[in-house]
Amino acid sequence: MVNDEISSDEKSSGTFEGLRASNVHMLSDETTITASSHGGNTIDHDLVNQSVAGSQAAFVTLVKRHQQRIHSLLERLCGCPETARDLAQETFLSAFRHLHTFEQRSEFSTWLYRIACNHAASANRRRRPHALPVAVASPIAAGTSVSARMEQAELKQRLAAALDQLDEGQRQAVVLCDMQGATYEEIAETLDIPVGTVRSRLHRGRMQLRQLVKNL
Amino acid sequence: MAYFNGTTPTSTITPDDPRLSEWIDGRLSEAEAAEVERTVRASPDLTQIVDDLRAIRSALGQLESQQPAAGFAQSVLNSLNAAGNTGPGAASNAGDPEVKAEWQRIETQRIAEERAEAKEDSQTPEVAGQPLRPLRMWQTAAMAGALAAGVLVTLVLNRPRVEKEGRETAMVSPPLGATSSLNRDAAEKSARRGLAEHGAIEDANGRSIVLITAADAPPTGLRVRVRLRDEQGRQRLEELLAASHVRIQTDEFAQAKSDRKRESDEIIGGSGTPAAIDALLAALSEPSDSLVLEAVPSESAAADADTLRQSAGEKKSLEKRADFPAMDAAMAKAADPSGGLPPAPAEAVPQAQRVAAGSAADRVVDSERPSANAVQRESADKRTLRAESEMTIRSEDSKAQVKNAGVILWIQIIDETGVGAASQNATSGQ
């Protein structure tokens, strides 16, 4: 099966998968959950409850548990480390202020990702109101293989630049799936869109990236 | 229908078909996957697209992101405190007149305290007629306190200091020899600044917040110190450990429990997942009058334990060697009309302290040469005072034993496969 060729080491740390893994650790003595399962995030929920009750220490722990993932997400959504740092702070401040509205029906990380995505989208609207439309990219030259060119280190830079030119919705789907390890369902919940929309946005985003990488 | 670069017209899958991505992501059923695979293998163009998409997916996963700054969590907390957000929902209540009034009251109080503090600062010496900046004044005060510590060892200064009610001090051991409340506060602030660099900060109420998480743990395992202020602290620690998902070495814990009166820190070994450890640390960080979580900012665990034991032992022996002989000498001299000074047990008192103790006693004698009746009355008073003082010292000494009791939690981080448990077993026996 070709899918088996996708190795687990392709996943970076600080992702949805990392968070799921930590939940698996926590519950390993009591119950078994699958790697993609939702729920069971009792540690985060406990910390949320403690934070709502007034414990700043619990909230600080929440921040430390999620700061790397949020930073990484925002850096990829905004394409700028400095902006990502500011937005990460805004994200956690927003989360703290609205923590009492978090009903714990979803995972805390999903809720936090949604806040981060909203902040990133707002920042991107302010920052680049006239982003280049992806449609202007020229057709792919026949016989050129992206996979062959991926061996070049500079291609990663091209990829990062291409990511910056994607439509906001496509970029969110691609970053959440391919960089944060989120499942389609988690992306749908985070972005509050149907899973079918996630499928199409993700595939279109990847195809646009393919085209852009060849043209950059 | 337009197909991409010669894809077979009979194919049901086009390059824009999301099933290609779903196939790469392993989301299709066996039947769907087989159909996609068959179609892709039959089309060189689709095969190329799939290869490219897979390469893009892989490369995206390898793109590196910058790590968040070391003090990020603290900066978030500072922003919250600066904005006056004392709890979730504070912002939504900002328009509430009662909340506004309460916030104004707190702000007014804070400004008044700052002004009072600034006034106190202004009483410190000036250099070349220019008032020192607040930070420099604190530093000067701290340095003066530290200098005085080496010279002035008086009866009061060496007693265990009773901390202000409701204020949790984050110091591992209080500095000896702070000569005034100003200097002592400065020394405390200095110590807290140092501790902040090692993972602990204060919230708006002056309580210490330990920022350490499992992610900060070195390969040798996470070490934190739990200071137990009283027996309730011990009880609370045991409850929190029992309720947590951190696995404690039962034998060692039992031994530690049976050895509660020891003055040095106990070491309790354990192991747990990062999530379980984080939850335990958060629970231990909760404000409590009986239990305080502290950072252990050292390189090696063995050195930590030795240092802490030595520190606790030295402090206690210093109090016993310096306090009681010095007080004996002072009281005896005060009660003696001739003003004779019984020799202090020189072998038990270090030279510097002996000089200081003698000086203190001398000052008592030299400052007054009372008449015989006055001496008798004063002798009775002094005997009463001495008895009360000894009782106070013993009481404080006893309290200090409880207050200074500490437990080093040395937790090995494991994953669900139990990695790390072996090394934990090896280390917990130390």
XYZ file of C-alpha atoms in Angstrom:
646
model
C 0.000 0.000 0.000
C 1.423 3.351 -0.996
C 0.042 4.995 2.101
C 2.340 2.963 4.230
C 5.269 4.816 2.744
C 4.315 7.894 4.699
C 6.513 7.518 7.699
C 5.661 8.778 11.100
C 8.870 10.756 11.307
C 7.499 13.087 8.697
C 5.391 14.552 11.462
C 7.004 17.308 13.379
C 6.723 17.614 17.099
C 4.282 20.058 18.627
C 1.367 19.003 16.492
C -2.123 17.682 16.912
C -0.565 14.243 16.876
C 1.757 15.179 19.705
C -1.190 16.347 21.727
C -3.128 13.193 20.986
C -0.100 11.179 22.032
C 0.051 12.956 25.356
C -3.602 12.159 25.900
C -2.940 8.550 25.120
C -0.167 8.578 27.729
C -2.465 10.024 30.287
C -5.208 7.517 29.771
C -3.120 4.484 29.024
C -3.836 2.886 32.372
C -7.579 3.348 32.177
C -8.807 3.081 28.645
C -7.615 2.754 25.121
C -8.203 5.442 22.599
C -7.153 5.539 19.020
C -4.637 7.989 17.710
C -7.261 10.038 15.939
C -9.893 9.907 18.589
C -11.426 13.010 20.044
C -12.117 13.483 23.700
C -10.220 12.193 26.651
C -8.429 15.484 27.010
C -9.137 15.566 30.690
C -5.863 17.154 31.668
C -6.594 20.227 29.585
C -10.150 20.325 30.820
C -8.999 20.066 34.422
C -6.592 22.890 33.836
C -9.362 24.928 32.208
C -11.581 24.364 35.231
C -8.802 25.413 37.568
C -8.147 28.497 35.448
C -11.803 29.473 35.452
C -11.754 29.065 39.223
C -8.987 31.653 39.336
C -5.781 29.682 39.185
C -3.246 31.565 37.124
C -0.821 28.705 37.611
C -3.184 26.360 35.797
C -3.527 28.800 32.941
C 0.240 29.193 32.740
C 0.468 25.423 32.460
C -2.078 25.481 29.657
C -0.042 28.123 27.870
C 3.113 26.079 28.190
C 1.385 22.950 26.953
C 0.132 24.614 23.785
C 2.476 27.511 23.058
C 4.702 25.612 20.673
C 1.806 24.345 18.581
C 0.164 27.745 18.459
C 3.426 29.466 17.530
C 4.081 26.972 14.780
C 0.549 27.260 13.415
C 0.571 31.037 13.415
C 3.995 31.283 11.864
C 2.834 29.173 8.950
C -0.477 30.953 8.621
C 1.144 34.394 8.694
C 4.553 33.653 7.229
C 6.239 35.924 9.740
C 7.761 34.853 13.074
C 7.379 38.280 14.651
C 3.722 38.541 13.731
C 3.214 34.982 14.896
C 4.662 35.833 18.304
C 2.315 38.769 18.726
C -0.655 36.784 17.516
C 0.201 33.903 19.834
C 0.048 36.287 22.749
C -3.270 37.674 21.525
C -4.555 34.156 21.094
C -3.804 33.161 24.679
C -5.125 36.442 26.036
C -8.361 35.941 24.102
C -8.534 32.381 25.318
C -8.130 33.455 28.930
C -10.764 36.157 28.651
C -13.264 33.779 27.120
C -12.287 30.669 28.998
C -15.551 30.730 30.912
C -17.405 30.358 27.603
C -15.529 27.189 26.663
C -18.096 24.471 27.184
C -15.649 21.574 26.887
C -17.689 19.870 24.196
C -14.602 19.877 22.015
C -10.956 19.557 22.865
C -9.333 22.617 24.299
C -6.678 22.511 21.596
C -9.334 22.661 18.872
C -10.932 25.652 20.547
C -7.540 27.304 20.884
C -6.688 26.582 17.246
C -9.918 28.225 16.173
C -9.030 31.386 18.064
C -5.551 31.345 16.542
C -6.916 30.855 13.025
C -9.321 33.749 13.489
C -6.533 36.012 14.690
C -4.337 34.942 11.792
C -7.099 35.533 9.259
C -7.739 39.017 10.635
C -4.038 39.819 10.582
C -3.676 38.536 7.054
C -6.618 40.627 5.886
C -4.934 43.700 7.318
C -1.480 42.757 6.128
C -2.096 41.674 2.577
C -5.394 42.894 1.207
C -4.112 42.529 -2.320
C -2.464 39.134 -2.234
C -1.588 37.736 -5.591
C -4.307 35.483 -6.918
C -3.036 31.979 -7.287
C -4.847 31.594 -10.587
C -2.233 33.697 -12.400
C 0.320 30.947 -12.007
C 1.403 29.524 -15.313
C 0.802 25.906 -16.279
C 3.267 23.321 -15.097
C 6.010 22.533 -17.522
C 5.629 19.039 -18.807
C 8.032 16.467 -17.476
C 9.086 18.524 -14.453
C 8.944 16.538 -11.263
C 8.320 18.323 -7.988
C 9.474 15.323 -6.049
C 12.843 15.444 -7.770
C 13.240 19.107 -6.989
C 12.215 18.579 -3.372
C 15.678 17.260 -2.763
C 16.965 20.766 -3.054
C 17.026 22.646 0.204
C 15.895 25.839 -1.417
C 12.679 24.188 -2.365
C 11.561 24.350 1.227
C 11.934 28.071 1.057
C 9.893 28.093 -2.101
C 7.286 26.041 -0.399
C 7.088 28.476 2.493
C 6.767 31.348 0.032
C 4.135 29.474 -1.966
C 2.206 28.799 1.195
C 2.030 32.508 1.774
C 0.260 32.958 -1.551
C -2.481 30.458 -0.963
C -6.045 31.447 -0.372
C -6.673 31.826 3.378
C -9.029 28.864 3.608
C -6.737 26.587 1.648
C -3.719 27.661 3.652
C -5.529 26.921 6.906
C -6.501 23.462 5.701
C -3.023 22.636 4.400
C -1.207 23.941 7.471
C -3.526 22.208 9.907
C -3.344 18.899 8.064
C 0.182 18.692 6.701
C 2.036 20.686 9.339
C -0.007 20.237 12.487
C -1.173 16.688 11.862
C -4.862 17.432 12.340
C -7.447 15.041 10.958
C -10.089 16.223 8.513
C -12.643 16.141 11.302
C -10.466 18.214 13.595
C -9.923 20.745 10.821
C -13.650 20.889 10.188
C -14.301 21.545 13.863
C -11.523 24.092 14.122
C -12.617 26.065 11.074
C -16.300 25.391 11.636
C -16.815 24.049 8.120
C -18.107 20.705 6.783
C -15.661 17.861 6.278
C -16.446 17.933 2.555
C -15.209 21.495 2.380
C -12.044 20.449 4.167
C -11.478 17.760 1.514
C -11.818 20.157 -1.368
C -9.860 22.996 0.249
C -7.056 20.681 1.191
C -6.706 19.122 -2.220
C -7.013 22.410 -4.043
C -4.457 23.915 -1.702
C -1.983 21.127 -2.323
C -2.495 21.360 -6.072
C -1.965 25.123 -5.967
C 1.185 24.641 -3.939
C 2.438 22.188 -6.545
C 1.860 24.724 -9.241
C 3.383 27.600 -7.301
C 6.489 25.666 -6.339
C 7.194 24.959 -9.961
C 6.751 28.601 -10.889
C 8.677 30.242 -8.096
C -14.429 17.261 -19.717
C -10.845 18.439 -19.794
C -8.350 16.053 -18.342
C -4.873 16.869 -17.242
C -2.119 16.136 -19.771
C -3.485 13.093 -21.396
C -5.131 11.335 -18.498
C -7.210 8.527 -19.869
C -10.680 9.829 -20.722
C -12.220 6.694 -19.332
C -10.762 7.388 -15.888
C -13.219 8.459 -13.235
C -10.538 10.340 -11.347
C -9.280 13.727 -12.452
C -6.335 15.664 -11.013
C -8.769 17.891 -9.179
C -10.447 14.982 -7.473
C -10.066 15.325 -3.677
C -9.879 11.554 -3.473
C -6.234 11.807 -4.545
C -5.426 13.704 -1.359
C -7.638 11.437 0.675
C -5.807 8.439 -0.739
C -2.472 9.983 0.225
C -3.825 10.694 3.688
C -5.093 7.134 4.036
C -8.709 8.115 4.518
C -10.307 5.978 1.818
C -11.942 2.636 2.342
C -10.218 -0.414 0.904
C -12.477 -0.495 -2.121
C -12.066 3.221 -2.839
C -8.324 3.057 -2.289
C -8.033 0.117 -4.655
C -9.938 2.002 -7.337
C -7.796 5.132 -6.941
C -4.604 3.106 -6.895
C -5.598 1.239 -10.032
C -6.427 4.487 -11.832
C -3.263 6.241 -10.697
C -1.040 3.350 -11.746
C -2.650 3.401 -15.158
C -1.915 7.088 -15.674
C 1.654 8.456 -15.670
C 0.334 11.968 -15.159
C -1.741 11.044 -12.157
C 1.197 9.075 -10.803
C 3.348 12.180 -11.168
C 0.742 14.307 -9.427
C 0.430 11.886 -6.558
C 4.201 11.726 -6.182
C 4.371 15.505 -6.145
C 1.581 15.862 -3.644
C 3.210 13.320 -1.412
C 6.522 15.162 -1.650
C 4.828 18.464 -0.841
C 3.056 16.901 2.103
C 6.330 15.511 3.389
C 8.241 18.765 2.872
C 5.554 20.768 4.645
C 5.908 18.501 7.637
C 9.624 19.183 7.682
C 9.397 22.959 7.555
C 10.816 24.277 10.770
C 9.202 26.853 12.939
C 10.827 29.083 15.484
C 10.489 28.050 19.081
C 8.478 30.345 21.312
C 10.564 32.624 23.475
C 11.625 31.233 26.840
C 9.558 33.725 28.796
C 6.497 33.551 26.608
C 4.156 32.127 29.239
C 5.335 34.732 31.701
C 4.769 37.519 29.199
C 1.210 36.309 28.664
C 0.642 36.311 32.406
C 2.210 39.744 32.753
C -0.075 41.056 30.036
C -3.070 39.622 31.824
C -2.054 41.147 35.124
C -1.193 44.460 33.523
C -4.611 44.559 31.926
C -6.210 43.858 35.263
C -7.644 40.566 34.184
C -7.821 38.736 37.434
C -9.805 35.890 35.992
C -11.528 34.533 32.926
C -14.459 36.683 31.967
C -12.920 39.784 33.446
C -12.975 41.543 30.115
C -16.623 40.813 29.573
C -17.414 42.352 32.943
C -15.313 45.398 32.283
C -18.314 47.563 31.687
C -19.944 46.575 34.960
C -19.917 49.619 37.278
C -19.190 47.455 40.315
C -16.287 45.816 38.590
C -15.071 49.199 37.432
C -15.305 50.622 40.953
C -13.492 47.625 42.400
C -10.803 47.909 39.794
C -10.389 51.619 40.517
C -10.118 50.860 44.224
C -7.410 48.270 43.586
C -5.606 50.616 41.233
C -5.752 53.466 43.740
C -4.389 51.185 46.430
C -1.626 50.007 44.119
C -0.619 53.576 43.284
C -0.626 54.505 46.971
C 1.591 51.531 47.770
C 3.954 52.438 44.978
C 4.159 55.999 46.250
C 4.843 54.809 49.780
C 7.521 52.511 48.461
C 9.042 55.336 46.448
C 9.040 57.515 49.558
C 10.843 54.802 51.450
C 13.331 54.535 48.625
C 13.994 58.248 48.747
C 15.416 57.861 52.246
C 18.375 55.923 50.921
C 21.642 57.753 50.210
C 22.043 59.773 47.081
C 25.090 59.777 44.861
C 26.477 63.161 43.861
C 23.216 64.793 44.752
C 21.293 62.761 42.201
C 18.571 60.450 43.462
C 19.155 56.840 42.519
C 16.779 55.119 40.179
C 14.434 52.729 42.014
C 16.145 49.603 40.719
C 19.553 50.863 41.709
C 18.295 51.781 45.147
C 16.973 48.271 45.628
C 20.271 46.870 44.504
C 22.131 49.149 46.875
C 19.848 48.145 49.695
C 20.335 44.491 48.876
C 24.094 44.899 48.792
C 24.029 46.728 52.108
C 21.982 43.902 53.564
C 24.381 41.309 52.249
C 27.377 43.235 53.636
C 25.711 43.588 56.985
C 25.080 39.855 57.026
C 28.767 39.156 57.263
C 29.281 41.468 60.220
C 26.111 41.698 62.231
C 24.881 38.460 63.703
C 22.506 39.466 66.423
C 20.039 37.582 68.510
C 17.107 38.566 66.420
C 18.644 38.197 63.027
C 19.512 34.559 63.413
C 16.128 33.427 64.576
C 13.850 31.785 62.076
C 11.943 34.574 60.463
C 8.180 34.317 60.617
C 6.795 35.140 57.228
C 3.907 37.441 56.747
C 0.572 35.748 56.789
C -0.789 34.888 53.409
C 2.378 35.725 51.534
C 4.228 32.845 50.043
C 7.933 33.247 49.746
C 9.559 31.595 46.818
C 13.049 31.436 48.246
C 14.733 28.118 48.812
C 16.318 29.495 51.959
C 15.862 32.961 53.412
C 18.961 35.152 53.353
C 20.643 35.577 56.716
C 21.396 38.921 58.132
C 18.972 41.322 56.542
C 19.308 44.291 58.843
C 16.036 46.031 58.149
C 12.690 45.338 56.622
C 13.796 47.449 53.675
C 16.905 45.397 53.112
C 15.105 42.162 53.799
C 12.449 43.012 51.235
C 15.146 43.959 48.793
C 16.921 40.693 49.389
C 13.665 38.812 48.942
C 12.947 40.610 45.712
C 16.448 39.896 44.524
C 16.030 36.233 45.370
C 12.713 36.145 43.559
C 14.247 37.730 40.508
C 16.848 34.983 40.578
C 14.192 32.343 40.979
C 12.218 33.801 38.105
C 15.142 32.945 35.882
C 14.787 29.388 36.991
C 11.154 28.958 36.204
C 9.109 30.625 38.893
C 7.425 33.972 38.947
C 4.948 35.806 41.086
C 1.391 36.586 40.286
C -0.263 39.907 41.017
C -0.813 38.894 44.621
C 2.818 38.137 45.290
C 2.338 34.389 45.332
C 4.890 32.285 43.592
C 3.842 30.537 40.438
C 6.011 27.728 39.257
C 6.249 27.751 35.500
C 8.075 24.487 35.298
C 6.444 21.868 33.168
C 7.454 18.423 32.079
C 8.752 19.966 28.865
C 11.447 21.737 30.898
C 12.760 18.580 32.480
C 16.345 17.549 31.776
C 17.110 13.941 30.802
C 17.749 13.104 34.443
C 14.143 13.869 35.281
C 12.136 16.739 36.644
C 12.976 17.934 40.126
C 10.903 20.350 42.142
C 10.852 21.109 45.838
C 7.685 21.150 47.870
C 8.037 23.149 51.038
C 5.729 21.912 53.774
C 4.729 24.556 56.229
C 2.798 22.341 58.547
C 1.311 18.893 58.886
C -1.570 19.878 56.628
C 0.994 20.505 53.931
C 2.207 16.938 54.253
C -1.333 15.689 54.104
C -2.138 17.785 51.067
C 0.982 16.589 49.279
C 0.083 12.985 49.940
C -3.453 13.572 48.680
C -2.289 15.288 45.516
C 0.242 12.572 44.810
C -2.363 9.899 45.376
C -4.858 11.640 43.110
C -2.346 12.239 40.348
C -1.364 9.933 37.533
C 2.252 10.185 38.603
C 3.478 6.851 39.876
C 5.311 7.152 43.165
C 7.874 4.686 44.438
C 5.837 3.276 47.276
C 8.709 1.950 49.389
C 10.562 5.183 49.306
C 7.450 7.194 49.977
C 6.628 5.044 52.967
C 10.130 5.522 54.269
C 9.850 9.230 53.742
C 6.578 9.332 55.620
C 8.058 7.480 58.554
C 10.926 9.924 58.682
C 8.974 13.107 58.949
C 11.029 14.721 61.664
C 14.245 14.823 59.735
C 15.378 18.340 58.999
C 16.802 17.828 55.542
C 14.708 17.440 52.433
C 13.263 14.098 51.597
C 13.482 12.847 48.070
C 10.474 11.128 46.619
C 11.037 9.367 43.348
C 8.341 8.807 40.792
C 7.510 8.591 37.160
C 4.757 9.896 34.964
C 3.717 11.106 31.585
C 4.229 14.780 30.711
C 0.509 15.422 30.938
C 0.233 13.802 34.349
C 3.267 15.706 35.612
C 1.912 19.003 34.317
C -1.385 18.391 36.066
C 0.379 17.547 39.321
C 2.556 20.663 39.090
C -0.490 22.814 38.453
C -2.225 21.357 41.487
C 0.868 21.853 43.634
C 1.124 25.450 42.427
C -2.279 26.273 43.793
C -2.051 28.939 46.505
C -1.908 27.222 49.849
C -0.973 28.230 53.365
C 0.550 24.874 54.094
C 2.426 23.919 50.961
C 4.614 25.826 48.525
C 6.074 24.569 45.269
C 9.563 25.787 44.508
C 12.015 25.470 41.684
C 15.234 23.534 42.161
C 17.657 25.480 39.997
C 20.700 23.222 40.044
C 22.581 20.972 37.710
C 22.600 17.614 39.396
C 20.060 15.968 41.593
C 22.667 14.633 43.968
C 24.142 18.093 44.306
C 20.678 19.456 44.925
C 20.026 17.063 47.721
C 23.445 17.591 49.282
C 23.206 21.332 48.995
C 19.773 21.434 50.483
C 20.716 19.116 53.304
C 23.852 21.100 54.008
C 21.985 24.365 53.831
C 19.304 23.216 56.222
C 21.818 21.643 58.570
C 24.102 24.663 58.631
C 21.246 27.011 59.225
C 19.990 25.026 62.158
C 23.411 24.577 63.720
C 24.127 28.257 63.265
C 20.971 29.180 65.107
C 21.774 26.842 67.960
C 25.412 27.791 68.242
C 24.941 31.515 67.926
C 21.569 32.265 69.393
C 21.627 30.508 72.716
C 25.181 31.270 73.861
C 24.783 34.858 72.799
C 21.497 35.167 74.595
C 22.929 33.435 77.635
C 25.775 35.871 77.672
C 23.572 38.896 77.231
C 21.106 37.812 79.882
C 23.773 36.887 82.352
C 25.502 40.181 81.895
C 22.306 42.100 82.221
C 21.462 40.242 85.422
C 24.914 40.702 86.866
C 25.246 44.036 88.741
C 28.951 43.968 88.297
C 28.494 43.786 84.625
C 30.821 40.819 84.351
C 30.650 38.952 81.126
C 30.669 35.181 81.411
C 32.758 33.730 78.664
C 30.767 32.370 75.799
C 31.589 28.809 74.792
C 34.227 29.845 72.302
C 34.650 26.448 70.719
C 31.032 26.415 69.707
C 30.856 29.886 68.172
C 32.623 30.977 65.009
C 34.972 33.896 65.401
C 32.890 36.483 63.589
C 29.767 35.496 65.431
C 31.616 35.433 68.723
C 32.701 39.013 68.169
C 29.207 40.026 67.197
C 27.622 38.235 70.111
C 30.127 39.742 72.494
C 29.537 43.162 71.097
C 25.841 42.819 71.497
C 26.239 41.714 75.059
C 28.708 44.497 75.713
C 26.293 47.035 74.409
C 23.696 45.844 76.878
C 26.155 46.194 79.717
C 27.820 49.390 78.679
C 24.639 51.225 77.958
C 23.444 51.100 81.534
C 25.004 50.681 84.985
C 21.907 50.266 87.162
C 21.561 50.629 90.933
C 21.193 47.556 93.188
C 17.363 47.784 93.476
C 16.997 48.490 89.879
C 19.264 45.571 89.152
C 17.094 43.277 91.266
C 13.920 44.357 89.545
C 15.591 44.129 86.236
C 17.010 40.745 87.078
C 13.508 39.451 87.703
C 12.326 41.082 84.536
C 15.216 39.643 82.607
C 14.631 36.181 84.012
C 11.037 36.411 82.904
C 12.149 37.785 79.594
C 14.714 35.048 79.248
C 12.178 32.348 80.007
C 9.754 33.880 77.541
C 12.471 34.289 74.967
C 13.628 30.722 75.315
C 10.089 29.523 74.992
C 9.642 31.699 71.937
C 12.862 30.476 70.408
C 12.057 26.839 71.084
C 8.586 27.340 69.707
C 9.921 29.062 66.636
C 12.614 26.436 66.328
C 9.952 23.775 66.369
C 7.864 25.688 63.866
C 10.916 26.167 61.711
C 11.450 22.428 61.606
C 8.000 22.010 60.144
C 8.221 25.124 58.034
C 11.567 24.207 56.547
C 10.610 20.625 55.891
C 10.843 20.026 52.215
C 10.306 17.247 49.757
C 12.200 16.975 46.534
C 9.974 15.398 43.927
C 12.182 13.701 41.403
C 9.977 12.534 38.595
C 11.171 10.620 35.604
C 9.246 11.315 32.427
C 7.932 8.305 30.622
C 5.742 7.673 27.636
C 3.057 5.049 27.306
C 5.636 2.418 26.462
C 7.301 2.878 29.821
C 10.497 4.363 28.431
C 12.390 6.004 31.208
C 11.077 3.761 33.918
C 14.354 1.866 34.089
C 16.428 4.937 34.636
C 13.912 6.099 37.206
C 14.383 2.932 39.143
C 18.102 3.461 39.056
C 17.933 7.019 40.275
C 15.249 6.747 42.875
C 17.426 4.649 45.073
C 19.857 7.463 45.647
